[in-house]
Short mmCIF file of C-alpha atoms and ligand atoms in Angstrom, two decimals:
data_model
loop_
_atom_site.label_atom_id
_atom_site.label_comp_id
_atom_site.label_asym_id
_atom_site.label_seq_id
_atom_site.Cartn_x
_atom_site.Cartn_y
_atom_site.Cartn_z
CA VAL A 1 97.38 -24.45 -21.24
CA LEU A 2 96.58 -20.88 -20.33
CA PHE A 3 93.09 -20.71 -21.79
CA SER A 4 90.57 -23.44 -22.52
CA GLU A 5 88.69 -23.47 -25.82
CA THR A 6 85.60 -22.20 -23.99
CA ASP A 7 87.52 -19.29 -22.49
CA LEU A 8 88.85 -18.28 -25.87
CA LEU A 9 85.53 -18.62 -27.69
CA THR A 10 83.68 -16.86 -24.91
CA ALA A 11 86.27 -14.11 -24.76
CA THR A 12 85.83 -13.47 -28.50
CA GLY A 13 82.06 -13.30 -28.09
CA CYS A 14 82.39 -11.23 -24.93
CA HIS A 15 84.42 -8.63 -26.75
CA SER A 16 81.56 -7.96 -29.19
CA CYS A 17 78.81 -8.38 -26.57
CA GLY A 18 80.20 -6.36 -23.68
CA LEU A 19 77.53 -7.35 -21.11
CA TRP A 20 80.26 -8.59 -18.73
CA ARG A 21 81.26 -5.00 -18.05
CA LYS A 22 77.83 -4.11 -16.67
CA CYS A 23 77.03 -6.86 -14.17
CA LEU A 24 78.15 -8.16 -10.76
CA THR A 25 78.75 -11.77 -11.83
CA PRO A 26 80.24 -11.69 -15.30
CA ARG A 27 80.28 -14.90 -17.38
CA MET A 28 78.33 -16.93 -14.86
CA LYS A 29 79.80 -20.42 -14.95
CA VAL A 30 77.84 -23.55 -15.85
CA SER A 31 76.70 -25.14 -12.58
CA GLY A 32 75.08 -28.33 -11.27
CA LYS A 33 76.24 -31.93 -10.99
CA GLY A 34 74.07 -33.24 -13.80
CA LYS A 35 73.50 -36.71 -12.33
CA LYS A 36 70.41 -37.27 -14.50
CA ARG A 37 72.19 -35.87 -17.57
CA ILE A 38 69.75 -33.00 -18.08
CA LEU A 39 71.14 -29.69 -19.27
CA ILE A 40 68.81 -26.80 -18.50
CA VAL A 41 69.29 -23.74 -20.68
CA GLY A 42 67.73 -20.61 -19.21
CA GLU A 43 67.56 -17.09 -20.58
CA ALA A 44 69.94 -14.80 -18.60
CA PRO A 45 70.73 -14.15 -14.94
CA GLY A 46 68.20 -11.90 -13.19
CA ALA A 47 68.99 -9.38 -10.44
CA THR A 48 69.07 -11.98 -7.63
CA GLU A 49 71.14 -14.45 -9.64
CA ASP A 50 73.61 -11.70 -10.52
CA ASP A 51 73.86 -10.61 -6.83
CA VAL A 52 74.35 -14.10 -5.47
CA GLY A 53 76.34 -15.45 -8.42
CA LYS A 54 74.11 -18.53 -8.71
CA HIS A 55 71.60 -19.81 -11.28
CA PHE A 56 67.85 -19.77 -10.66
CA VAL A 57 67.68 -18.28 -7.18
CA GLY A 58 65.15 -15.53 -8.00
CA LYS A 59 61.37 -15.94 -8.15
CA SER A 60 61.38 -17.95 -11.37
CA GLY A 61 64.14 -20.17 -9.96
CA ILE A 62 62.02 -20.90 -6.90
CA LEU A 63 59.17 -21.97 -9.17
CA LEU A 64 61.45 -24.13 -11.33
CA ARG A 65 63.02 -25.83 -8.31
CA LYS A 66 59.59 -26.49 -6.80
CA GLU A 67 58.20 -27.99 -10.01
CA LEU A 68 61.27 -30.17 -10.50
CA LYS A 69 61.09 -31.33 -6.90
CA ARG A 70 57.49 -32.50 -7.49
CA ILE A 71 58.93 -35.04 -9.92
CA GLN A 72 61.93 -36.00 -7.77
CA VAL A 73 64.49 -33.91 -9.60
CA ASP A 74 66.95 -31.76 -7.73
CA LEU A 75 68.08 -28.83 -9.86
CA GLU A 76 71.70 -28.74 -8.66
CA GLN A 77 72.24 -32.46 -8.17
CA ASP A 78 70.49 -33.81 -11.24
CA CYS A 79 70.92 -31.08 -13.84
CA ARG A 80 73.60 -28.90 -15.34
CA ILE A 81 72.54 -25.27 -15.78
CA VAL A 82 73.62 -22.63 -18.25
CA ASN A 83 71.98 -19.57 -19.76
CA ALA A 84 71.61 -18.48 -23.37
CA VAL A 85 73.21 -15.22 -22.19
CA ASN A 86 75.49 -15.56 -19.18
CA CYS A 87 75.72 -12.00 -17.89
CA ARG A 88 72.79 -10.02 -16.54
CA PRO A 89 71.46 -7.53 -19.11
CA PRO A 90 71.04 -4.03 -17.59
CA LYS A 91 67.70 -3.65 -15.76
CA ASN A 92 66.80 -7.21 -16.79
CA ARG A 93 65.94 -6.04 -20.27
CA LYS A 94 65.17 -8.62 -22.95
CA VAL A 95 68.33 -10.19 -24.34
CA THR A 96 69.13 -9.51 -27.98
CA SER A 97 69.89 -11.96 -30.79
CA LYS A 98 73.37 -10.48 -30.99
CA GLU A 99 74.00 -11.32 -27.32
CA ILE A 100 72.63 -14.84 -27.83
CA ASP A 101 74.96 -15.31 -30.81
CA ALA A 102 77.93 -13.99 -28.82
CA CYS A 103 77.26 -16.29 -25.87
CA ARG A 104 76.24 -19.41 -27.81
CA SER A 105 79.68 -21.02 -27.52
CA MET A 106 79.20 -21.42 -23.74
CA VAL A 107 76.04 -23.44 -24.30
CA TRP A 108 77.42 -25.58 -27.10
CA THR A 109 80.75 -26.21 -25.39
CA GLU A 110 78.81 -27.58 -22.43
CA ILE A 111 76.68 -29.75 -24.72
CA ARG A 112 79.74 -31.15 -26.52
CA LYS A 113 81.69 -31.68 -23.33
CA ASN A 114 79.12 -33.35 -21.12
CA LYS A 115 76.77 -34.88 -23.71
CA PRO A 116 73.47 -34.48 -21.84
CA LYS A 117 70.72 -36.94 -22.60
CA VAL A 118 68.21 -34.10 -22.62
CA VAL A 119 68.75 -30.42 -23.33
CA LEU A 120 65.80 -28.64 -21.75
CA LEU A 121 65.29 -25.18 -23.23
CA LEU A 122 63.40 -22.69 -21.09
CA GLY A 123 61.93 -19.89 -23.19
CA LYS A 124 62.56 -18.26 -26.53
CA SER A 125 66.18 -17.14 -25.95
CA ALA A 126 67.24 -20.69 -25.07
CA ILE A 127 65.42 -21.98 -28.16
CA GLU A 128 67.21 -19.38 -30.27
CA SER A 129 70.57 -20.37 -28.78
CA VAL A 130 70.20 -24.12 -29.44
CA ILE A 131 67.52 -24.77 -32.06
CA GLY A 132 68.48 -21.53 -33.82
CA VAL A 133 71.65 -23.17 -35.16
CA ARG A 134 69.64 -26.02 -36.63
CA TRP A 135 66.42 -24.42 -37.87
CA LYS A 136 67.46 -21.28 -39.66
CA LYS A 137 64.10 -20.40 -41.18
CA ASP A 138 61.18 -18.91 -39.25
CA LEU A 139 62.00 -19.92 -35.67
CA GLY A 140 58.66 -18.75 -34.27
CA GLY A 141 57.72 -18.65 -30.60
CA VAL A 142 57.92 -21.12 -27.72
CA SER A 143 54.51 -22.62 -28.50
CA ARG A 144 55.86 -23.87 -31.84
CA TRP A 145 58.54 -25.98 -30.11
CA ARG A 146 57.35 -26.71 -26.62
CA GLY A 147 56.79 -30.33 -25.68
CA LEU A 148 58.49 -31.73 -28.79
CA ALA A 149 61.37 -34.14 -28.29
CA ILE A 150 63.77 -33.48 -31.13
CA PRO A 151 66.51 -36.07 -31.63
CA ASP A 152 69.88 -34.42 -32.19
CA LYS A 153 72.93 -36.25 -33.49
CA GLU A 154 75.51 -33.87 -32.09
CA VAL A 155 73.85 -33.78 -28.67
CA GLY A 156 73.47 -37.55 -28.80
CA GLY A 157 70.11 -37.05 -27.09
CA TRP A 158 66.90 -35.05 -27.14
CA ILE A 159 66.12 -31.36 -27.28
CA VAL A 160 62.95 -30.48 -25.37
CA SER A 161 61.57 -26.96 -25.01
CA THR A 162 59.08 -25.38 -22.67
CA TYR A 163 58.11 -21.99 -21.27
CA HIS A 164 60.51 -20.05 -19.08
CA PRO A 165 59.19 -20.01 -15.49
CA ALA A 166 59.40 -16.19 -15.55
CA PHE A 167 56.80 -16.26 -18.34
CA LEU A 168 54.50 -18.39 -16.18
CA LEU A 169 54.87 -15.94 -13.31
CA ARG A 170 53.61 -13.18 -15.60
CA GLN A 171 50.59 -15.22 -16.78
CA THR A 172 48.34 -15.09 -13.77
CA GLN A 173 44.63 -15.50 -13.20
CA GLY A 174 42.44 -14.15 -10.36
CA PHE A 175 43.09 -11.05 -8.26
CA GLY A 176 44.59 -10.11 -4.90
CA GLN A 177 45.09 -13.09 -2.63
CA ARG A 178 43.51 -15.38 -5.19
CA GLU A 179 46.01 -14.47 -7.88
CA LYS A 180 47.83 -17.53 -9.15
CA ILE A 181 49.64 -18.83 -12.20
CA ASN A 182 47.38 -19.65 -15.12
CA GLU A 183 46.38 -23.25 -14.46
CA GLY A 184 46.44 -24.35 -18.09
CA LEU A 185 49.95 -23.04 -18.67
CA LEU A 186 51.20 -24.52 -15.42
CA LYS A 187 49.82 -27.89 -16.45
CA ILE A 188 51.56 -27.67 -19.83
CA PHE A 189 54.81 -26.69 -18.12
CA ARG A 190 54.54 -29.63 -15.73
CA ASN A 191 53.82 -32.04 -18.58
CA ASP A 192 56.85 -30.75 -20.48
CA LEU A 193 59.09 -31.23 -17.43
CA VAL A 194 57.80 -34.77 -16.95
CA HIS A 195 58.41 -35.48 -20.64
CA ALA A 196 61.99 -34.18 -20.46
CA VAL A 197 62.78 -36.08 -17.27
CA SER A 198 61.25 -39.32 -18.56
CA LEU A 199 63.50 -39.10 -21.63
CA ALA A 200 66.55 -38.47 -19.44
CA CYS A 201 65.74 -41.34 -17.09
CA GLY A 202 64.23 -43.83 -19.56
CA ASN A 203 65.74 -46.12 -22.15
CA LYS A 204 64.49 -44.36 -25.26
CA GLN A 205 67.44 -43.65 -27.52
CA ILE A 206 67.50 -41.27 -30.47
CA PRO A 207 66.86 -43.15 -33.74
CA PRO A 208 70.06 -44.43 -35.41
CA CYS A 209 69.25 -42.43 -38.57
CA THR A 210 69.12 -39.13 -36.63
CA GLY A 211 70.62 -36.26 -38.58
CA ILE A 212 71.60 -38.43 -41.55
CA LEU A 213 70.46 -37.61 -45.07
CA PRO A 214 69.17 -40.69 -46.92
CA GLY A 215 70.93 -42.18 -49.94
CA ILE A 216 69.41 -41.17 -53.28
CA HIS A 217 69.87 -42.94 -56.62
CA VAL A 218 70.01 -40.17 -59.13
CA LEU A 219 69.11 -41.59 -62.54
CA LYS A 220 70.97 -39.48 -65.03
CA THR A 221 69.78 -40.95 -68.31
CA GLU A 222 66.38 -41.69 -69.78
CA LYS A 223 67.47 -45.33 -70.28
CA GLU A 224 68.18 -45.75 -66.56
CA ALA A 225 64.84 -44.12 -65.69
CA LEU A 226 62.92 -46.38 -68.12
CA ARG A 227 64.63 -49.44 -66.64
CA TYR A 228 63.76 -48.39 -63.08
CA LEU A 229 60.10 -47.67 -63.87
CA GLY A 230 59.74 -50.91 -65.85
CA ASP A 231 61.24 -52.83 -62.96
CA LEU A 232 58.94 -51.11 -60.48
CA ILE A 233 55.91 -52.11 -62.59
CA ARG A 234 57.10 -55.72 -62.63
CA ARG A 235 57.88 -55.85 -58.90
CA ARG A 236 54.69 -54.00 -57.84
CA PRO A 237 55.95 -52.94 -54.39
CA PRO A 238 53.05 -52.82 -51.92
CA LEU A 239 53.75 -49.23 -50.88
CA ILE A 240 55.59 -46.25 -52.37
CA ALA A 241 55.99 -42.57 -51.59
CA PHE A 242 56.28 -40.36 -54.64
CA ASP A 243 56.95 -36.70 -55.12
CA TYR A 244 57.03 -34.25 -58.03
CA GLU A 245 59.05 -31.11 -58.60
CA THR A 246 57.14 -28.78 -60.89
CA THR A 247 57.37 -25.39 -62.52
CA GLY A 248 54.62 -23.95 -60.31
CA LEU A 249 51.71 -24.72 -58.04
CA LYS A 250 48.90 -25.00 -60.55
CA PRO A 251 49.17 -27.44 -63.46
CA TYR A 252 46.31 -25.85 -65.41
CA GLU A 253 48.14 -22.54 -65.79
CA LYS A 254 50.07 -21.85 -69.00
CA ASN A 255 53.35 -23.71 -69.75
CA GLN A 256 53.37 -25.60 -66.46
CA GLU A 257 55.25 -28.92 -66.32
CA ILE A 258 56.35 -31.69 -64.01
CA VAL A 259 60.14 -31.45 -64.08
CA SER A 260 61.19 -34.46 -62.01
CA VAL A 261 59.75 -37.35 -60.05
CA ALA A 262 61.12 -39.37 -57.15
CA PHE A 263 60.11 -42.56 -55.37
CA SER A 264 60.90 -44.28 -52.12
CA GLU A 265 59.90 -47.86 -51.47
CA ASP A 266 61.28 -48.30 -47.98
CA GLY A 267 61.96 -44.95 -46.24
CA ARG A 268 65.70 -45.59 -46.36
CA GLU A 269 66.61 -44.86 -49.97
CA GLY A 270 65.06 -42.98 -52.85
CA THR A 271 65.28 -42.88 -56.63
CA ALA A 272 64.86 -39.69 -58.63
CA MET A 273 64.75 -38.85 -62.33
CA MET A 274 63.99 -35.98 -64.67
CA LEU A 275 60.62 -36.50 -66.34
CA SER A 276 60.67 -36.90 -70.11
CA LYS A 277 57.83 -37.77 -72.51
CA SER A 278 58.91 -41.38 -72.92
CA LEU A 279 58.57 -42.02 -69.17
CA ILE A 280 54.95 -40.89 -68.99
CA PRO A 281 53.23 -44.16 -70.11
CA LEU A 282 55.16 -46.16 -67.49
CA LEU A 283 54.48 -43.56 -64.84
CA ARG A 284 50.77 -43.70 -65.67
CA THR A 285 50.78 -47.49 -65.18
CA ILE A 286 52.33 -47.13 -61.73
CA LEU A 287 49.98 -44.34 -60.68
CA ASN A 288 46.96 -46.26 -61.94
CA ASP A 289 47.78 -49.48 -60.14
CA PRO A 290 45.64 -49.62 -56.97
CA ASN A 291 47.75 -52.48 -55.63
CA ILE A 292 50.73 -50.18 -55.31
CA GLU A 293 49.61 -48.11 -52.33
CA LYS A 294 50.75 -44.52 -52.30
CA ILE A 295 51.98 -41.90 -49.89
CA ALA A 296 52.61 -38.21 -50.46
CA ALA A 297 53.01 -35.02 -48.47
CA ASN A 298 49.91 -32.99 -49.31
CA PHE A 299 48.64 -35.53 -51.83
CA LYS A 300 46.19 -33.17 -53.48
CA PHE A 301 49.26 -31.62 -55.13
CA GLU A 302 50.51 -34.88 -56.68
CA ASP A 303 46.94 -35.88 -57.44
CA VAL A 304 45.99 -32.77 -59.39
CA TRP A 305 49.31 -32.68 -61.27
CA SER A 306 48.84 -36.33 -62.26
CA ARG A 307 45.31 -35.65 -63.50
CA VAL A 308 46.06 -32.46 -65.41
CA PHE A 309 49.60 -32.95 -66.67
CA LEU A 310 49.86 -36.74 -66.98
CA LYS A 311 46.15 -37.22 -67.76
CA THR A 312 45.79 -40.05 -65.29
CA LYS A 313 44.06 -40.84 -62.04
CA VAL A 314 46.13 -41.89 -59.06
CA ARG A 315 44.75 -45.06 -57.48
CA GLY A 316 45.77 -46.47 -54.14
CA TRP A 317 46.24 -43.33 -52.06
CA VAL A 318 46.67 -44.45 -48.46
CA TRP A 319 48.50 -41.72 -46.60
CA ASP A 320 49.08 -37.97 -46.63
CA THR A 321 51.83 -36.97 -44.20
CA MET A 322 50.62 -33.37 -44.07
CA LEU A 323 47.09 -34.34 -43.15
CA ALA A 324 48.31 -36.86 -40.59
CA ALA A 325 50.66 -34.31 -39.01
CA HIS A 326 47.68 -32.00 -38.62
CA VAL A 327 45.66 -34.75 -36.95
CA GLU A 328 48.56 -35.69 -34.71
CA ASN A 329 49.14 -32.12 -33.55
CA ASN A 330 47.23 -29.09 -34.77
CA ARG A 331 49.69 -26.42 -33.69
CA GLU A 332 50.67 -23.81 -36.29
CA LYS A 333 53.47 -24.29 -38.84
CA TYR A 334 53.76 -27.94 -37.95
CA THR A 335 52.82 -29.95 -40.98
CA SER A 336 55.48 -29.19 -43.61
CA LEU A 337 57.74 -32.06 -44.60
CA SER A 338 60.91 -30.13 -43.77
CA PHE A 339 59.66 -29.23 -40.27
CA GLN A 340 58.58 -32.82 -39.65
CA SER A 341 61.91 -34.15 -40.94
CA TYR A 342 63.67 -31.97 -38.42
CA ILE A 343 61.55 -32.69 -35.38
CA GLN A 344 61.15 -36.43 -36.03
CA PHE A 345 64.47 -37.36 -37.66
CA GLY A 346 66.78 -34.55 -36.57
CA VAL A 347 67.59 -33.50 -40.15
CA PRO A 348 67.33 -29.72 -40.26
CA ASP A 349 67.14 -27.40 -43.24
CA TYR A 350 67.94 -29.86 -46.04
CA ASP A 351 65.78 -27.78 -48.37
CA SER A 352 66.67 -24.16 -47.59
CA GLU A 353 68.84 -23.74 -50.69
CA ILE A 354 66.18 -25.10 -53.05
CA VAL A 355 62.85 -23.92 -51.67
CA PRO A 356 63.24 -20.20 -52.58
CA LEU A 357 63.68 -21.25 -56.22
CA LEU A 358 60.46 -23.28 -56.11
CA LYS A 359 58.32 -20.35 -55.02
CA SER A 360 56.28 -18.88 -57.82
CA LYS A 361 54.26 -15.73 -58.22
CA LYS A 362 50.69 -16.02 -59.50
CA GLY A 363 50.63 -17.18 -63.11
CA LYS A 364 54.42 -17.21 -63.42
CA LEU A 365 56.84 -20.12 -63.63
CA ASN A 366 59.15 -20.69 -60.70
CA ARG A 367 62.95 -21.00 -61.06
CA VAL A 368 63.17 -24.79 -60.84
CA ARG A 369 64.98 -24.95 -64.21
CA GLU A 370 67.84 -22.93 -62.73
CA ILE A 371 68.60 -25.64 -60.17
CA PRO A 372 71.42 -27.98 -61.30
CA GLU A 373 69.86 -31.34 -62.19
CA THR A 374 71.72 -33.44 -59.64
CA LYS A 375 70.88 -31.05 -56.84
CA LEU A 376 67.22 -31.01 -57.80
CA LEU A 377 67.04 -34.80 -58.01
CA MET A 378 68.79 -35.23 -54.66
CA TYR A 379 66.27 -32.87 -53.08
CA ASN A 380 63.34 -34.56 -54.83
CA GLY A 381 64.57 -37.98 -53.70
CA ILE A 382 65.10 -36.88 -50.08
CA ASP A 383 61.53 -35.58 -50.01
CA ALA A 384 60.22 -38.96 -51.20
CA VAL A 385 62.25 -40.87 -48.58
CA PHE A 386 61.13 -38.60 -45.75
CA GLU A 387 57.51 -38.89 -46.88
CA PHE A 388 57.75 -42.68 -46.65
CA ARG A 389 59.61 -42.61 -43.33
CA LEU A 390 57.29 -40.05 -41.82
CA ALA A 391 54.20 -41.96 -42.93
CA GLN A 392 55.53 -45.10 -41.21
CA TRP A 393 56.19 -43.15 -38.03
CA GLN A 394 52.77 -41.47 -38.12
CA ARG A 395 50.94 -44.73 -38.75
CA ARG A 396 52.65 -46.36 -35.77
CA MET A 397 52.01 -43.34 -33.60
CA LEU A 398 48.37 -42.82 -34.56
CA ASP A 399 47.62 -46.56 -34.36
CA GLY A 400 48.96 -46.44 -30.79
CA CYS A 401 46.64 -43.54 -29.96
CA TYR A 402 43.51 -45.38 -30.98
CA LYS A 403 44.26 -48.81 -29.50
S1 SF4 B 501 76.73 -12.49 -22.08
FE1 SF4 B 501 78.10 -14.09 -22.77
S2 SF4 B 501 79.14 -13.23 -24.56
FE2 SF4 B 501 78.20 -11.54 -23.45
S3 SF4 B 501 79.81 -10.80 -22.13
FE3 SF4 B 501 78.63 -12.25 -20.95
S4 SF4 B 501 79.65 -14.23 -21.20
FE4 SF4 B 501 80.42 -12.83 -22.77
#
């Protein structure tokens, strides 16, 4: 074998990137023994790293090594190290998305080959390199991702992000001899390192359902839907998550309708159906039954649509996953069901094809009717399952907080 897969992939990327021509240590190799199965993904070699041909030997490397040492982790012995971009950009300029794309195969080949238990991403470029292939919507900044432990099926472990130490070195407080790294940020950085290392060294495994879309029963005929709803009324399950797909946001605007409805009774499977007139009386009975407790994501949506379109009250609301996500962590862009499904269950972007068609301009209908029925019902059902599953997770987690 003349070239390994990595060499070939990297060479293809290198051709379009070209950074290797401008530095002293081109294509800096992955280093470290990785005894604790932590893969650290940095940004790009700096001037000192490029001179010496070694990862993290400049100022930010000294800080990283020191902070790891505080928690008994030796960078070279316990971790593997790679960068999002593995050649030094001229004058240490910011790396570009094109360079990150070109160099991504080095990072992912290392992940696939050595299966780290934790991939620790330092800074935005590392996040773009790894999470960027999962979460293709608005990636946002480091503060959106830092400290989260995202289970990843392909990694077979956790993805944890934090600030790049170079960022910390730029965030100082005090002047002259009293100048030091911002204490708050340093504390956050330390907590994130501890979190990552505890996952690498502990017994916590990623959930078995990581990255797997739930099974959905798509009810194609009205008869099947009537049978399911009738059965649900008879069985009276103690808890359900339910979810509507509608023609817009506001039911009291002209020509608005509920198009489909989905249920999950266990967080593993879901059942979805198109809504027709003959289903409405049965649906009302279910919604009105306070003994069937109910979960939704942003329940004021399901509540107002039930009141206005179905002319019924919903009784038995017990959980709103959006509200609970906000209580659990009030960082920005955190509460949506799709974001939560990614960070808690490792299922990224299951909705990106559908969501643009569900957006509506003021007073206008959205394009939900253009979505093929089966696709819409699958999506609707997945939402209901994740609502149930997320509510269970949040209840366990928040109960733990207050005990
Ligand atoms: S940064 Fe990566 S893709 Fe670009 S030339 Fe260097 S090794 Fe190749």
